[in-house]
Amino acid sequence: LAKTTQPISMDSYEGQEVNITCSHNNIATNDYITWYQQFPSQGPRFIIQGYKTKVTNEVASLFIPADRKSSTLSLPRVSLSDTAVYYCLVGDTGRRALTFGSGTRLQVQP
Amino acid sequence: NAGVMQNPRHLVRRRGQEARLRCSPMKGHSHVYWYRQLPEEGLKFMVYLQKENIIDESGMPKERFSAEFPKEGPSILRIQQVVRGDSAAYFCASSPPSQGAMSGANVLTFGAGSRLTVL
């Protein structure tokens, strides 16, 4: 399985754009990139998934360069409620369950 | 449509007792996953099951831990002879049947977790 590397923590202020980058140098051809968000004492929640280029939904954007060895989750205009841990996962349909890394702990301040 | 339901939410056991954690997947989901999370740490994969079949149990400790997903009823994670180190949050997730390669990786829907405390 492709191993992922993310920053351990990030700090931001309300209203700023936050970009969290994940490295996955040995991503396989059939692998997709998926991001989850976890609040304290809750289960992770799906944010966004992509394969290449750019994906955008109502919550975030995901940028994936052509070589797919990294990806960047972009959160526009964060608020205090975006304070959470963000996990980047790489995996393929039907293969063994996705393995979570240590995640990035985002702290948003007023 | 109820999400992934886990119970109990909190469970306290004394060393040597058994803990049983239950997980009912979302309607229409046939895959169940169990993860363990220690305080301030990430989620560790334990086991991946389909109905009546264990697909991947590479994350399960060799002893005392077992999981099942019967044809009828919830998936159960069973921990025998619990020790203090078993204290953690145990999360269950489910996903729909795979649609085939290149149709997207499994998107997991998680339950709220079961918090086990071993005294």
XYZ file of N, CA, C and O in Angstrom, chain A residues 29-34 36 38-46 49 51 87 89-103 105, chain B residues 9 31 33 35 37 40-45 47-48 55-56 58-59 91 98-113 115:
280
model
N -1.134 2.805 -9.970
C -1.944 3.302 -11.086
C -3.431 3.365 -10.751
O -4.121 4.311 -11.107
N -3.927 2.369 -10.055
C -5.362 2.303 -9.769
C -5.764 2.996 -8.462
O -6.941 2.979 -8.104
N -4.811 3.576 -7.774
C -5.097 4.186 -6.472
C -5.811 5.520 -6.615
O -5.464 6.331 -7.473
N -6.766 5.755 -5.736
C -7.412 7.046 -5.586
C -6.915 7.711 -4.298
O -6.407 7.044 -3.405
N -7.082 9.016 -4.229
C -6.660 9.795 -3.061
C -7.912 10.318 -2.372
O -8.762 10.948 -3.012
N -8.015 10.026 -1.093
C -9.211 10.375 -0.335
C -8.804 11.105 0.946
O -7.833 10.729 1.593
N -10.150 12.617 4.723
C -11.159 12.550 5.772
C -10.856 13.605 6.836
O -9.713 14.010 7.023
N -11.597 14.499 11.008
C -12.043 13.923 12.273
C -12.032 14.969 13.379
O -11.001 15.584 13.649
N -13.199 15.115 14.014
C -13.315 15.966 15.196
C -13.095 15.116 16.437
O -13.285 13.897 16.408
N -12.718 15.736 17.557
C -12.508 14.969 18.793
C -13.742 14.156 19.162
O -14.869 14.624 19.045
N -13.505 12.934 19.569
C -14.557 12.018 20.045
C -15.577 11.666 18.959
O -16.693 11.253 19.280
N -15.213 11.829 17.699
C -16.098 11.434 16.610
C -15.347 10.564 15.615
O -14.108 10.584 15.565
N -16.104 9.838 14.796
C -15.488 9.087 13.721
C -15.112 10.007 12.566
O -15.692 11.078 12.404
N -14.140 9.612 11.751
C -13.768 10.427 10.590
C -14.932 10.595 9.620
O -15.815 9.739 9.541
N -14.860 11.683 8.886
C -15.926 11.988 7.928
C -15.278 12.249 6.568
O -14.301 12.988 6.474
N -15.834 11.664 5.526
C -15.324 11.839 4.161
C -15.423 13.303 3.744
O -16.434 13.959 3.957
N -12.552 13.109 -2.708
C -11.756 12.054 -3.335
C -11.423 12.449 -4.763
O -12.255 13.062 -5.446
N -8.625 11.452 -8.429
C -7.633 10.596 -9.075
C -6.504 11.436 -9.687
O -5.330 11.121 -9.513
N -6.938 13.585 7.449
C -6.198 12.400 7.025
C -6.228 12.271 5.501
O -7.276 12.422 4.872
N -5.544 9.513 2.519
C -5.445 8.081 2.299
C -5.302 7.797 0.822
O -5.865 8.500 -0.021
N -4.581 6.737 0.517
C -4.398 6.320 -0.861
C -4.771 4.854 -0.965
O -4.293 4.035 -0.184
N -5.612 4.499 -1.912
C -6.009 3.106 -2.049
C -6.892 2.893 -3.253
O -7.318 3.827 -3.925
N -7.189 1.625 -3.470
C -7.928 1.210 -4.658
C -9.220 0.521 -4.255
O -9.306 -0.048 -3.173
N -10.181 0.559 -5.118
C -11.437 -0.135 -4.880
C -11.203 -1.618 -4.673
O -10.490 -2.258 -5.428
N -11.830 -2.164 -3.670
C -11.836 -3.595 -3.456
C -10.584 -4.161 -2.827
O -10.547 -5.322 -2.461
N -9.546 -3.343 -2.702
C -8.351 -3.865 -2.042
C -8.523 -3.797 -0.535
O -9.534 -3.358 -0.029
N -7.516 -4.215 0.160
C -7.605 -4.196 1.611
C -7.933 -2.799 2.093
O -7.671 -1.824 1.429
N -8.483 -2.746 3.266
C -8.976 -1.481 3.792
C -7.891 -0.421 3.814
O -6.723 -0.716 3.986
N -8.307 0.814 3.641
C -7.388 1.927 3.630
C -6.746 2.116 5.000
O -7.398 1.995 6.021
N -5.477 2.428 4.999
C -4.732 2.630 6.235
C -4.563 4.119 6.474
O -4.083 4.837 5.610
N -4.951 4.558 7.651
C -4.821 5.958 8.013
C -3.422 6.230 8.546
O -2.884 5.464 9.316
N -2.851 7.366 8.147
C -1.600 7.815 8.727
C -1.870 8.584 9.995
O -2.943 8.471 10.593
N -0.931 9.392 10.397
C -1.068 10.153 11.637
C -1.932 11.395 11.479
O -2.384 11.974 12.457
N -2.146 11.821 10.238
C -3.003 12.971 10.004
C -2.334 14.299 10.299
O -1.236 14.371 10.848
N -3.077 17.870 12.222
C -3.948 18.532 13.196
C -4.004 20.024 12.866
O -3.019 20.738 13.009
N -21.659 2.837 23.257
C -20.798 3.989 23.042
C -19.661 4.002 24.050
O -18.550 4.421 23.737
N -19.702 -4.066 3.293
C -18.328 -4.161 3.788
C -18.234 -3.455 5.127
O -18.770 -2.358 5.295
N -15.455 -2.423 8.348
C -14.061 -2.278 8.749
C -14.035 -1.899 10.224
O -14.872 -1.129 10.688
N -11.453 -0.196 13.174
C -10.223 0.540 13.451
C -10.121 0.791 14.950
O -11.123 0.922 15.638
N -8.265 3.415 17.833
C -7.588 4.688 17.973
C -7.245 4.934 19.432
O -8.141 5.029 20.281
N -4.852 10.705 21.065
C -3.882 11.551 20.368
C -3.133 10.802 19.260
O -2.074 11.249 18.819
N -3.668 9.701 18.803
C -3.026 8.966 17.719
C -3.986 8.792 16.553
O -5.176 9.063 16.663
N -3.448 8.306 15.428
C -4.280 8.049 14.260
C -5.013 6.733 14.389
O -4.882 6.019 15.384
N -5.800 6.423 13.387
C -6.577 5.187 13.393
C -5.742 4.035 12.853
O -5.126 4.158 11.791
N -5.771 2.938 13.568
C -5.052 1.744 13.149
C -6.039 0.721 12.604
O -6.962 0.311 13.306
N -5.829 0.304 11.382
C -6.687 -0.701 10.766
C -6.579 -2.023 11.532
O -5.490 -2.447 11.916
N -9.394 -4.913 10.928
C -9.964 -6.010 10.150
C -10.988 -5.465 9.166
O -11.614 -4.432 9.411
N -11.127 -6.199 8.055
C -12.039 -5.831 6.968
C -12.872 -7.067 6.664
O -12.324 -8.138 6.390
N -12.053 -10.605 5.005
C -11.259 -10.314 3.817
C -9.804 -10.047 4.183
O -8.880 -10.496 3.507
N -9.597 -9.280 5.252
C -8.250 -8.883 5.634
C -8.221 -8.672 7.140
O -8.925 -7.805 7.627
N -5.163 -8.469 8.799
C -3.739 -8.264 9.038
C -3.456 -7.307 10.192
O -2.365 -7.305 10.736
N -4.425 -6.506 10.575
C -4.228 -5.570 11.673
C -4.708 -6.073 13.020
O -4.586 -5.363 14.030
N -13.523 2.186 16.236
C -14.431 2.715 15.232
C -14.754 1.651 14.193
O -13.876 0.911 13.741
N -18.008 -2.921 -3.988
C -17.108 -2.300 -4.949
C -17.750 -2.256 -6.324
O -18.449 -3.188 -6.719
N -17.490 -1.185 -7.029
C -18.034 -1.031 -8.375
C -17.030 -1.452 -9.434
O -17.288 -1.339 -10.606
N -15.873 -1.932 -9.006
C -14.860 -2.340 -9.966
C -13.695 -1.371 -9.987
O -13.770 -0.270 -9.447
N -12.602 -1.797 -10.590
C -11.402 -0.968 -10.629
C -11.667 0.340 -11.356
O -12.508 0.411 -12.252
N -10.981 1.367 -10.940
C -11.050 2.700 -11.535
C -12.424 3.351 -11.389
O -12.760 4.271 -12.116
N -13.229 2.863 -10.467
C -14.506 3.522 -10.204
C -14.451 4.289 -8.910
O -15.468 4.726 -8.404
N -13.295 4.435 -8.345
C -13.135 5.165 -7.101
C -12.833 4.217 -5.960
O -13.293 3.080 -5.950
N -12.033 4.660 -5.045
C -11.731 3.840 -3.875
C -12.937 3.828 -2.954
O -13.803 4.681 -3.026
N -12.983 2.817 -2.116
C -14.088 2.714 -1.164
C -14.168 3.953 -0.285
O -13.193 4.339 0.329
N -15.314 4.581 -0.236
C -15.539 5.701 0.675
C -16.156 5.128 1.928
O -17.203 4.483 1.878
N -15.503 5.352 3.026
C -15.932 4.779 4.289
C -16.837 5.729 5.044
O -16.556 6.917 5.140
N -17.921 5.187 5.578
C -18.790 5.932 6.490
C -18.564 5.368 7.887
O -18.755 4.162 8.105
N -18.166 6.234 8.793
C -17.804 5.801 10.132
C -18.945 5.974 11.120
O -19.774 6.883 10.998
N -18.925 5.092 12.112
C -19.802 5.269 13.249
C -19.163 6.214 14.258
O -18.052 6.705 14.059
N -19.891 6.436 15.349
C -19.414 7.372 16.368
C -18.362 6.757 17.286
O -17.745 7.460 18.068
N -18.178 5.451 17.187
C -17.137 4.811 17.973
C -17.644 4.225 19.281
O -18.690 4.621 19.806
N -16.051 3.485 23.061
C -14.885 3.770 23.887
C -14.781 2.745 25.008
O -15.640 2.687 25.873
